[in-house]
Coordinates of C-alpha atoms in Angstrom, one line a residue:
M1217 CA -0.2 -0.4 0.3
T1218 CA 2.8 2.2 0.7
G1219 CA 3.3 4.3 -1.8
L1220 CA -0.6 5.1 -3.2
S1221 CA -2.3 8.3 -3.6
L1222 CA -3.5 10.2 -0.6
R1223 CA -6.2 12.8 -0.9
D1224 CA -6.9 15.5 1.1
L1225 CA -7.9 14.6 4.8
S1226 CA -9.2 17.9 6.4
D1227 CA -13.1 17.0 4.7
V1228 CA -13.2 13.1 5.9
D1229 CA -15.2 12.4 8.3
F1230 CA -14.8 8.9 9.7
E1231 CA -16.8 8.9 12.6
D1232 CA -19.6 8.3 10.1
S1233 CA -17.8 6.3 8.4
E1234 CA -16.5 2.3 8.9
I1235 CA -12.9 1.8 8.4
S1236 CA -11.0 -1.6 7.5
I1237 CA -8.5 -2.8 10.2
N1238 CA -5.7 -4.7 8.4
V1239 CA -3.6 -6.5 11.7
G1240 CA -0.8 -8.7 9.9
G1241 CA -3.6 -10.1 7.2
F1242 CA -6.2 -10.1 9.3
K1243 CA -9.0 -7.8 7.6
K1244 CA -11.6 -6.5 9.7
K1245 CA -14.4 -3.5 9.1
M1246 CA -15.3 -1.8 12.6
K1247 CA -17.9 1.1 12.8
S1248 CA -16.5 4.4 14.0
N1249 CA -19.3 4.8 16.6
T1250 CA -17.8 1.4 18.3
L1251 CA -14.1 2.9 18.5
L1252 CA -15.1 6.2 19.7
R1253 CA -16.3 4.1 23.5
F1254 CA -12.5 4.6 24.0
P1255 CA -11.0 8.1 22.5
E1256 CA -8.1 7.4 24.3
T1257 CA -6.7 3.7 22.7
R1258 CA -4.9 3.9 19.4
L1259 CA -7.6 3.2 17.2
G1260 CA -9.8 5.4 18.5
K1261 CA -7.2 8.1 18.0
L1262 CA -6.9 7.3 14.7
L1263 CA -10.4 9.1 14.3
S1264 CA -9.0 12.2 14.9
C1265 CA -6.3 12.3 13.0
H1266 CA -6.9 14.5 9.4
S1267 CA -3.3 14.7 8.1
K1268 CA -1.5 11.8 6.9
E1269 CA 1.8 12.5 9.5
S1270 CA -1.1 12.4 11.8
I1271 CA -1.9 8.6 10.5
L1272 CA 1.2 7.8 10.1
E1273 CA 2.0 8.4 14.5
L1274 CA -0.7 5.4 15.1
C1275 CA 0.1 3.5 12.9
D1276 CA 2.2 1.5 10.0
D1277 CA 0.9 2.3 6.6
Y1278 CA -2.7 3.4 5.3
D1279 CA -4.6 3.6 2.1
D1280 CA -6.7 6.4 1.2
A1281 CA -8.9 4.5 -1.3
K1282 CA -9.7 1.8 0.3
N1283 CA -9.2 3.7 4.1
E1284 CA -7.9 0.7 5.4
F1285 CA -5.1 1.4 7.9
Y1286 CA -2.1 -1.4 8.3
F1287 CA -0.1 -2.1 11.3
D1288 CA 2.2 -5.2 11.2
R1289 CA 1.2 -6.8 14.5
N1290 CA 0.0 -10.3 15.7
P1291 CA -3.1 -11.1 14.3
E1292 CA -3.2 -14.0 16.1
L1293 CA -3.7 -11.4 18.9
F1294 CA -5.7 -9.2 17.2
P1295 CA -9.3 -11.1 17.9
Y1296 CA -9.1 -10.3 21.7
V1297 CA -8.8 -7.0 21.3
L1298 CA -11.8 -6.9 18.5
H1299 CA -13.2 -8.2 21.7
F1300 CA -12.7 -5.2 24.2
Y1301 CA -13.4 -2.6 21.4
N1302 CA -17.0 -4.9 21.1
T1303 CA -18.2 -6.0 25.3
G1304 CA -15.3 -3.3 27.2
K1305 CA -14.0 -6.3 28.4
L1306 CA -10.6 -7.9 28.4
H1307 CA -9.8 -12.1 28.7
V1308 CA -6.8 -13.4 28.5
M1309 CA -7.2 -17.1 27.2
G1310 CA -4.3 -19.6 29.7
E1311 CA -2.3 -20.5 26.8
L1312 CA -0.8 -17.2 25.8
C1313 CA 2.2 -15.8 27.0
V1314 CA 1.5 -12.7 29.5
F1315 CA 4.1 -10.7 28.9
S1316 CA 3.2 -10.8 24.9
F1317 CA -0.8 -10.0 25.5
S1318 CA 1.0 -7.2 27.7
Q1319 CA 3.0 -5.5 25.5
E1320 CA 0.1 -5.9 23.0
I1321 CA -2.4 -4.6 25.0
E1322 CA 0.1 -1.5 25.2
Y1323 CA 0.7 -1.2 21.8
W1324 CA -3.0 -0.3 21.1
G1325 CA -3.7 1.7 23.9
I1326 CA -5.3 -0.5 26.3
N1327 CA -5.1 -0.1 30.5
E1328 CA -4.4 -3.9 32.2
F1329 CA -7.7 -2.2 34.9
F1330 CA -9.8 -3.5 32.0
I1331 CA -8.9 -7.7 32.3
D1332 CA -12.9 -8.8 33.4
S1333 CA -12.4 -10.3 36.9
C1334 CA -12.7 -13.9 36.0
C1335 CA -9.7 -13.5 34.5
S1336 CA -7.3 -10.5 36.5
Y1337 CA -5.9 -13.3 39.0
S1338 CA -4.9 -15.4 36.7
Y1339 CA -3.3 -12.8 34.7
H1340 CA -1.2 -11.3 37.3
G1341 CA -0.7 -14.3 38.9
R1342 CA 1.3 -15.2 36.3
K1343 CA 2.9 -11.9 35.3
M1344 CA 4.2 -12.3 39.0
E1345 CA 5.4 -16.2 38.9
P1346 CA 8.8 -15.5 36.2
D1347 CA 9.8 -12.3 38.9
Q1348 CA 10.2 -15.6 41.5
E1349 CA 11.7 -17.5 38.9
K1350 CA 14.0 -14.8 37.7
W1351 CA 14.6 -14.0 41.5
E1352 CA 15.6 -18.3 41.6
D1353 CA 17.3 -18.1 38.5
H1354 CA 19.2 -15.1 39.7
S1355 CA 19.8 -16.3 42.4
D1356 CA 21.6 -20.0 40.9
Q1357 CA 23.3 -18.2 38.5
E1358 CA 25.0 -16.1 41.3
S1359 CA 26.1 -19.0 43.2
T1360 CA 27.6 -20.5 40.5
T1361 CA 28.9 -17.5 39.2
S1362 CA 30.6 -16.8 42.3
S1363 CA 32.0 -20.5 42.6
F1364 CA 33.6 -19.6 39.2
D1365 CA 35.2 -17.2 40.6
E1366 CA 36.7 -18.9 44.0
I1367 CA 37.6 -21.3 41.5
L1368 CA 40.0 -18.9 39.5
A1369 CA 40.8 -17.3 42.7
F1370 CA 42.0 -20.7 43.6
Y1371 CA 43.6 -22.0 40.8
N1372 CA 45.4 -18.4 40.5
D1373 CA 46.4 -19.1 44.0
A1374 CA 48.1 -22.4 43.1
A1375 CA 50.1 -21.4 40.4
K1376 CA 51.9 -18.8 42.1
F1377 CA 54.0 -21.4 43.4
D1378 CA 55.3 -22.1 40.1
K1379 CA 57.4 -19.1 41.1
Q1380 CA 58.5 -19.3 44.6
P1381 CA 60.8 -21.2 46.1
F1382 CA 60.4 -25.6 46.8
G1383 CA 56.9 -24.5 45.1
K1384 CA 55.7 -27.8 44.4
V1385 CA 56.9 -28.9 47.8
R1386 CA 54.4 -25.6 49.6
R1387 CA 51.7 -26.0 47.2
Q1388 CA 50.9 -29.8 48.8
L1389 CA 51.4 -28.4 51.9
W1390 CA 48.9 -26.0 51.8
L1391 CA 46.3 -28.3 50.0
A1392 CA 46.4 -29.7 52.8
L1393 CA 46.7 -27.4 55.4
D1394 CA 44.1 -24.7 54.0
N1395 CA 40.8 -27.9 52.5
P1396 CA 40.2 -30.4 54.9
G1397 CA 39.7 -33.7 52.7
Y1398 CA 41.8 -33.0 49.9
S1399 CA 44.1 -36.1 50.9
V1400 CA 44.0 -38.3 53.1
L1401 CA 47.1 -36.7 55.0
S1402 CA 44.2 -33.4 55.3
R1403 CA 42.0 -35.4 56.4
I1404 CA 44.0 -36.4 59.3
F1405 CA 45.2 -32.9 59.8
S1406 CA 41.4 -32.2 59.7
V1407 CA 40.4 -34.5 62.2
L1408 CA 43.3 -33.9 64.6
S1409 CA 42.0 -29.1 64.5
I1410 CA 38.6 -31.3 65.1
M1411 CA 39.9 -33.2 68.2
V1412 CA 42.5 -30.0 69.8
V1413 CA 39.7 -27.4 69.2
L1414 CA 36.8 -30.0 71.2
G1415 CA 39.2 -31.1 74.1
S1416 CA 39.9 -26.8 74.7
I1417 CA 36.0 -26.5 74.5
V1418 CA 35.1 -29.0 77.3
T1419 CA 38.5 -28.6 79.6
M1420 CA 37.1 -24.8 79.7
C1421 CA 33.2 -25.9 80.7
L1422 CA 34.8 -28.4 82.2
N1423 CA 37.1 -26.0 84.5
S1424 CA 34.2 -23.9 85.5
L1425 CA 33.3 -26.6 87.8
S1426 CA 33.9 -26.5 91.7
D1427 CA 33.5 -30.5 91.4
F1428 CA 37.9 -29.9 89.1
Q1429 CA 38.6 -26.7 91.4
I1430 CA 41.5 -27.2 94.0
V1431 CA 40.5 -25.3 97.2
H1432 CA 43.7 -23.9 99.6
N1433 CA 43.2 -23.7 103.3
N1434 CA 43.3 -19.7 103.0
G1435 CA 40.0 -20.4 100.6
S1436 CA 41.5 -19.4 97.8
T1437 CA 40.5 -21.4 94.5
E1438 CA 43.2 -23.1 91.7
E1439 CA 42.8 -24.1 88.4
D1440 CA 43.4 -28.1 88.2
P1441 CA 47.3 -28.6 86.2
R1442 CA 46.2 -31.2 84.5
F1443 CA 43.3 -28.4 82.3
E1444 CA 46.3 -26.2 82.4
I1445 CA 48.3 -28.3 80.4
V1446 CA 45.1 -29.8 78.0
E1447 CA 45.1 -25.1 77.5
H1448 CA 49.0 -25.1 76.9
F1449 CA 48.9 -27.9 74.2
G1450 CA 45.5 -26.5 72.8
I1451 CA 47.5 -23.3 72.3
A1452 CA 50.3 -25.1 71.0
W1453 CA 48.5 -26.2 68.4
F1454 CA 47.0 -23.4 67.2
T1455 CA 49.7 -21.4 66.9
F1456 CA 51.6 -24.7 65.2
E1457 CA 48.8 -24.5 62.8
L1458 CA 48.4 -20.5 61.6
V1459 CA 52.4 -20.5 61.7
A1460 CA 52.5 -22.9 59.2
R1461 CA 49.7 -22.5 56.8
F1462 CA 51.5 -18.6 57.3
A1463 CA 54.3 -20.1 56.0
V1464 CA 53.0 -21.7 53.5
A1465 CA 50.3 -19.5 52.1
P1466 CA 50.9 -18.4 48.7
D1467 CA 50.4 -14.7 49.4
F1468 CA 51.4 -13.4 52.5
V1469 CA 49.9 -9.9 51.9
K1470 CA 46.0 -11.1 51.9
F1471 CA 46.7 -14.0 54.4
F1472 CA 45.2 -12.2 57.2
K1473 CA 42.3 -10.7 54.6
H1474 CA 40.4 -14.1 54.7
A1475 CA 37.9 -14.8 57.7
L1476 CA 38.8 -18.5 59.0
N1477 CA 43.1 -16.8 59.6
L1478 CA 41.3 -14.6 61.6
I1479 CA 39.3 -16.8 63.7
D1480 CA 42.5 -18.8 64.6
L1481 CA 44.5 -16.1 65.2
M1482 CA 41.9 -14.6 67.3
S1483 CA 41.6 -17.5 68.9
I1484 CA 45.5 -17.5 70.1
L1485 CA 45.7 -14.3 70.5
P1486 CA 44.1 -13.7 74.4
F1487 CA 46.1 -16.1 76.0
Y1488 CA 49.3 -14.5 74.6
I1489 CA 47.5 -11.3 76.1
T1490 CA 46.7 -13.0 79.1
L1491 CA 50.2 -14.3 79.2
I1492 CA 52.4 -10.2 79.0
V1493 CA 49.4 -9.0 81.1
N1494 CA 50.2 -11.4 84.0
L1495 CA 53.6 -10.5 83.4
V1496 CA 53.1 -7.1 84.1
V1497 CA 51.1 -7.2 87.1
E1498 CA 53.7 -9.5 89.1
S1499 CA 56.0 -7.1 88.1
S1500 CA 53.9 -3.7 89.0
P1501 CA 52.0 -4.7 91.9
A1502 CA 50.0 -0.6 91.5
L1503 CA 48.3 -2.4 88.2
A1504 CA 46.5 -4.9 90.0
N1505 CA 43.3 -3.6 88.0
L1506 CA 44.7 -4.9 84.4
G1507 CA 44.0 -8.9 86.3
R1508 CA 40.2 -7.8 85.6
V1509 CA 41.3 -6.9 81.8
A1510 CA 42.9 -11.1 81.9
Q1511 CA 39.7 -12.4 83.0
V1512 CA 37.8 -11.2 80.5
L1513 CA 40.2 -12.5 77.6
R1514 CA 40.2 -15.9 78.9
L1515 CA 35.9 -15.6 78.5
M1516 CA 37.0 -15.2 74.7
R1517 CA 38.3 -18.9 74.8
I1518 CA 34.7 -20.4 73.8
F1519 CA 35.3 -18.0 70.8
R1520 CA 37.9 -21.3 69.2
I1521 CA 34.4 -23.2 68.2
L1522 CA 34.4 -20.8 65.4
K1523 CA 37.7 -22.7 63.9
L1524 CA 35.2 -25.6 62.8
A1525 CA 34.2 -23.5 61.0
R1526 CA 37.5 -24.3 58.2
H1527 CA 36.2 -28.3 58.6
S1528 CA 32.2 -27.5 57.7
T1529 CA 30.4 -26.6 55.1
G1530 CA 27.7 -25.8 57.1
L1531 CA 29.4 -23.1 59.2
R1532 CA 30.7 -21.9 56.2
S1533 CA 27.5 -21.8 54.5
L1534 CA 25.9 -20.1 57.2
G1535 CA 28.5 -17.0 57.5
A1536 CA 28.0 -16.7 53.9
T1537 CA 24.1 -16.6 54.4
L1538 CA 24.6 -13.8 57.2
K1539 CA 26.7 -11.5 55.3
Y1540 CA 24.6 -11.2 52.1
S1541 CA 21.1 -11.7 53.9
Y1542 CA 21.8 -8.4 56.2
R1543 CA 18.8 -6.7 54.2
E1544 CA 16.3 -10.0 55.7
V1545 CA 18.2 -9.8 58.9
G1546 CA 17.5 -5.7 59.5
L1547 CA 13.6 -6.4 58.3
L1548 CA 13.5 -9.2 60.5
L1549 CA 14.4 -6.6 63.4
L1550 CA 12.8 -3.9 62.3
Y1551 CA 9.6 -6.0 62.4
L1552 CA 10.4 -7.3 65.7
S1553 CA 11.1 -3.9 67.1
V1554 CA 7.7 -2.2 65.3
G1555 CA 5.8 -5.3 67.0
I1556 CA 7.8 -4.8 70.4
S1557 CA 7.0 -1.2 71.1
I1558 CA 3.6 -1.5 70.3
F1559 CA 2.7 -4.2 72.7
S1560 CA 4.5 -3.0 74.9
V1561 CA 2.8 0.1 75.2
V1562 CA -0.3 -1.8 74.8
A1563 CA 0.7 -3.6 78.0
Y1564 CA 2.1 -1.7 79.8
T1565 CA -1.0 0.8 79.7
I1566 CA -3.2 -2.5 80.7
E1567 CA -1.2 -4.4 83.7
K1568 CA 0.3 -1.2 85.3
E1569 CA -2.1 -0.9 88.0
E1570 CA -2.8 -4.7 88.4
N1571 CA 1.0 -6.2 87.8
R1572 CA 3.9 -5.4 89.7
G1573 CA 5.7 -7.0 86.7
L1574 CA 4.9 -4.4 83.8
E1575 CA 4.0 -1.4 86.0
T1576 CA 7.0 0.4 84.0
I1577 CA 7.6 0.3 79.7
P1578 CA 11.4 -0.8 79.5
A1579 CA 9.7 -3.9 81.7
C1580 CA 7.3 -4.3 78.9
W1581 CA 9.6 -4.2 76.7
W1582 CA 11.4 -7.3 78.0
W1583 CA 7.9 -9.1 78.1
A1584 CA 6.9 -8.3 74.3
T1585 CA 10.8 -9.4 73.1
V1586 CA 10.4 -13.0 75.2
S1587 CA 6.7 -13.1 73.5
M1588 CA 7.6 -12.1 70.1
T1589 CA 10.1 -14.9 69.8
T1590 CA 8.1 -16.9 71.3
V1591 CA 11.2 -17.8 74.6
G1592 CA 8.6 -17.9 76.6
Y1593 CA 10.3 -17.3 80.2
G1594 CA 7.3 -17.1 82.1
D1595 CA 8.8 -14.7 85.2
V1596 CA 6.4 -11.7 83.8
V1597 CA 3.1 -12.9 82.6
P1598 CA -0.4 -10.6 82.5
V1599 CA -3.2 -11.0 85.2
T1600 CA -6.0 -9.3 83.5
T1601 CA -7.9 -11.0 81.1
A1602 CA -7.1 -7.5 78.5
G1603 CA -3.9 -8.8 78.8
R1604 CA -4.0 -12.6 78.4
L1605 CA -5.6 -11.5 75.1
T1606 CA -3.2 -8.7 74.3
A1607 CA -0.1 -11.4 75.1
S1608 CA -1.7 -13.7 72.5
A1609 CA -2.4 -11.1 69.8
C1610 CA 2.0 -10.6 70.4
I1611 CA 2.4 -14.6 70.5
L1612 CA 0.4 -14.7 66.9
A1613 CA 1.8 -11.1 65.7
G1614 CA 5.5 -12.2 66.7
I1615 CA 4.7 -15.9 64.9
L1616 CA 4.4 -14.2 61.9
V1617 CA 6.9 -11.3 62.0
V1618 CA 9.5 -14.3 61.6
V1619 CA 8.6 -16.4 59.1
L1620 CA 8.1 -14.0 57.0
P1621 CA 11.6 -12.9 56.7
I1622 CA 13.0 -17.1 57.4
T1623 CA 12.2 -18.6 54.6
L1624 CA 14.1 -15.9 52.7
I1625 CA 16.9 -16.6 54.1
F1626 CA 16.6 -20.0 54.3
N1627 CA 16.6 -19.8 50.3
K1628 CA 19.6 -18.1 50.0
F1629 CA 21.4 -20.8 52.5
S1630 CA 20.3 -23.6 50.1
H1631 CA 22.4 -21.9 47.6
F1632 CA 25.6 -21.0 49.3
Y1633 CA 25.3 -24.7 50.8
R1634 CA 24.9 -25.6 46.8
R1635 CA 28.2 -23.3 45.9
Q1636 CA 30.0 -24.3 48.5
K1637 CA 29.7 -27.9 47.5
Q1638 CA 30.7 -27.2 44.1
L1639 CA 33.2 -24.9 45.1
E1640 CA 35.0 -27.9 47.1
S1641 CA 34.3 -30.8 45.1
A1642 CA 36.2 -28.9 42.1
M1643 CA 39.2 -28.4 44.6
R1644 CA 39.2 -31.6 45.1
S1645 CA 39.4 -32.7 41.4
C1646 CA 42.2 -30.8 41.2
D1647 CA 45.8 -32.0 40.3
F1648 CA 48.8 -30.3 40.5
D1649 CA 51.7 -33.2 40.4
D1650 CA 52.9 -31.9 36.9
G1651 CA 52.4 -27.6 37.7
M1652 CA 49.5 -25.7 36.3
K1653 CA 48.2 -26.3 32.9
V1654 CA 45.2 -26.3 32.6
V1655 CA 42.1 -25.7 34.5
P1656 CA 40.0 -28.5 35.5
S1657 CA 36.5 -28.5 36.1
V1658 CA 36.0 -25.1 34.9
N1659 CA 34.2 -24.1 31.9
L1660 CA 35.5 -20.8 30.2
R1661 CA 32.5 -20.3 27.6
D1662 CA 30.2 -21.2 30.3
Y1663 CA 31.4 -18.9 33.0
Y1664 CA 31.2 -16.3 29.7
A1665 CA 27.6 -17.2 29.3
Y1666 CA 26.9 -16.2 32.8
K1667 CA 28.2 -12.9 32.4
V1668 CA 27.0 -12.6 28.9
K1669 CA 23.2 -13.5 30.3
S1670 CA 23.2 -11.5 33.0
L1671 CA 24.7 -8.3 31.2
M1672 CA 21.9 -9.3 29.0
A1673 CA 19.1 -9.8 31.5
S1674 CA 19.4 -5.8 33.2
L1675 CA 19.4 -4.0 30.0
T1676 CA 16.2 -6.5 28.9
N1677 CA 14.6 -5.2 32.1
M1678 CA 15.9 -1.7 31.5
S1679 CA 13.8 -1.8 27.8
R1680 CA 11.4 -3.9 29.3
S1681 CA 10.2 -1.1 32.3
T1682 CA 10.1 1.9 30.4
P1683 CA 7.4 1.5 28.0
S1684 CA 5.4 0.4 30.9
E1685 CA 5.5 3.9 32.8
L1686 CA 5.3 6.1 29.9
S1687 CA 2.0 3.5 29.1
L1688 CA 0.4 3.8 32.9
N1689 CA 1.6 8.5 32.4
D1690 CA -0.1 8.4 29.2
S1691 CA -3.5 7.0 30.8
L1692 CA -3.5 8.5 34.1
H1693 CA -3.4 12.2 32.7

C-alpha cells in the first residue's frame, strides 16, 4: 500500500463511516462509533486524525482509496483487541504468554485495568511467577558465577607457587592445610584439629565446675594442673597451625584478609595477651586492675568453636548467608522492634495497676521481646483478661513476623551451601603433580555465557520497564 496517492484528509469524517483494519493480513471492518467508546486507545485516536502525518504516527501504513489502516502486529492476538472494543472487557486465555499479551495491549493503548475479574487474578499471578523464577535463576546464576570466581581465584593462588622456591612442596602443604578432604594427609590433619578444638572447649567448661577446682586452706581456688596442660597443648597446636598456614601461604599480604585466618588468630591472641598482662601485674603491683582484663580475655576462648568453620561446609555457608542477608535480617529486626514497641505500650497501659512486673515500659519491652520471639520464660505474665488477650495477639504476631523473613534467609542458605559444595568438589578434583597447565572442572565458555546472560537480563529489564511507565503516565493524564 506504500506509495499510493492520498487525497486531502481535511474533509474526511471518520465518525460517520466504517473503517477497515488490517493487522498482519487479518482484515476487519469496524464501525467508528464502536471505536469512539474508547477515544484514548490507538484505534480511537485514528478518528481524530486529519493529516497523513498524524495517521502514520499511529499505524504503519494507510490506503486512502480503501480507507484501510495497516498495522504490522501479531494477527493472532488482535481478536482479543476486537473483543475489547465490542464488550469493554479484556479476557486472557490460559495458553497465551502474559508478557506478549501485555506488550500487545500496551501497543493498542488498552490498560490492564480493563481485564475482566474472571481473568485478572490468573493474569497478574502469572506475571508475578516469572519474577519469582527470575529471582531464583538469578540466585542460581549468582551462586554458580561466584563459584567460578572462587575456583579461578583458587587456581590463581595455586599458580603462584610455580615461581617460588620449593613451590611444589609448599603447594601440597598448602592444599593439605587449607582444604580438608583434599588428601589423606589433609583428612588426618583436619581430624586432629577438630579434636583439639573440642578438647579445648570441653576443658574450659569443666574448669568452671567446683568439683574440678583445687581449694587451698586459705579459701583461694586454683585451676586443676591437668586442665592447664591441656590448655597449653591446645594453644601450642593452634599456634603451630597458624604459623604453618602462614609459612605456606601463596600470598602473605592477603593471608590475614581471609576470615578463617582471622578466626585462627583471635583464638590464640587472648592467651598471649593474658600472659603479657600477668607478667606486667607481677612486676608492677600498682597495675593490679589489669588482672580483670585478663579474666575477660580468658572468656574469649569460647570463640575457638568458630575454628570448626574451616572443617564444616554448613558453618561456612551459614556465615556467607548472614553476610549477604543483612537486608532480610534488618527487616526481621525492624518488624520485631515495631511489634515490641506497640505491644509493650499496650501491656503497660492495661497491666500497670494490676501487675508489678509490668509497671514500667522498659519492663514491658522485655516481656514483649520474650513473647514475640516465642521464648516464653514465664517470669512475667499478664494477670488481667485484656492483658492475656494482648499477650495472645503478641505471640501470634511474633510467629508471623519471624516466619516471613526466615524463608528468604533459608533460600539463600541453600544457594550458598550448594555453591560451597561445588567449590569443594572442584578443589578436590584438581591435580598439580605436573604443575599448572590447565584449569580443570571450569568451563570458561559457560563462565562467559553466564556473564553475558547477566548483562542481557539487566538490559532487558531496563527496556521492558520504560514503555510500561510511559503507558501508565499516558493513561493517567
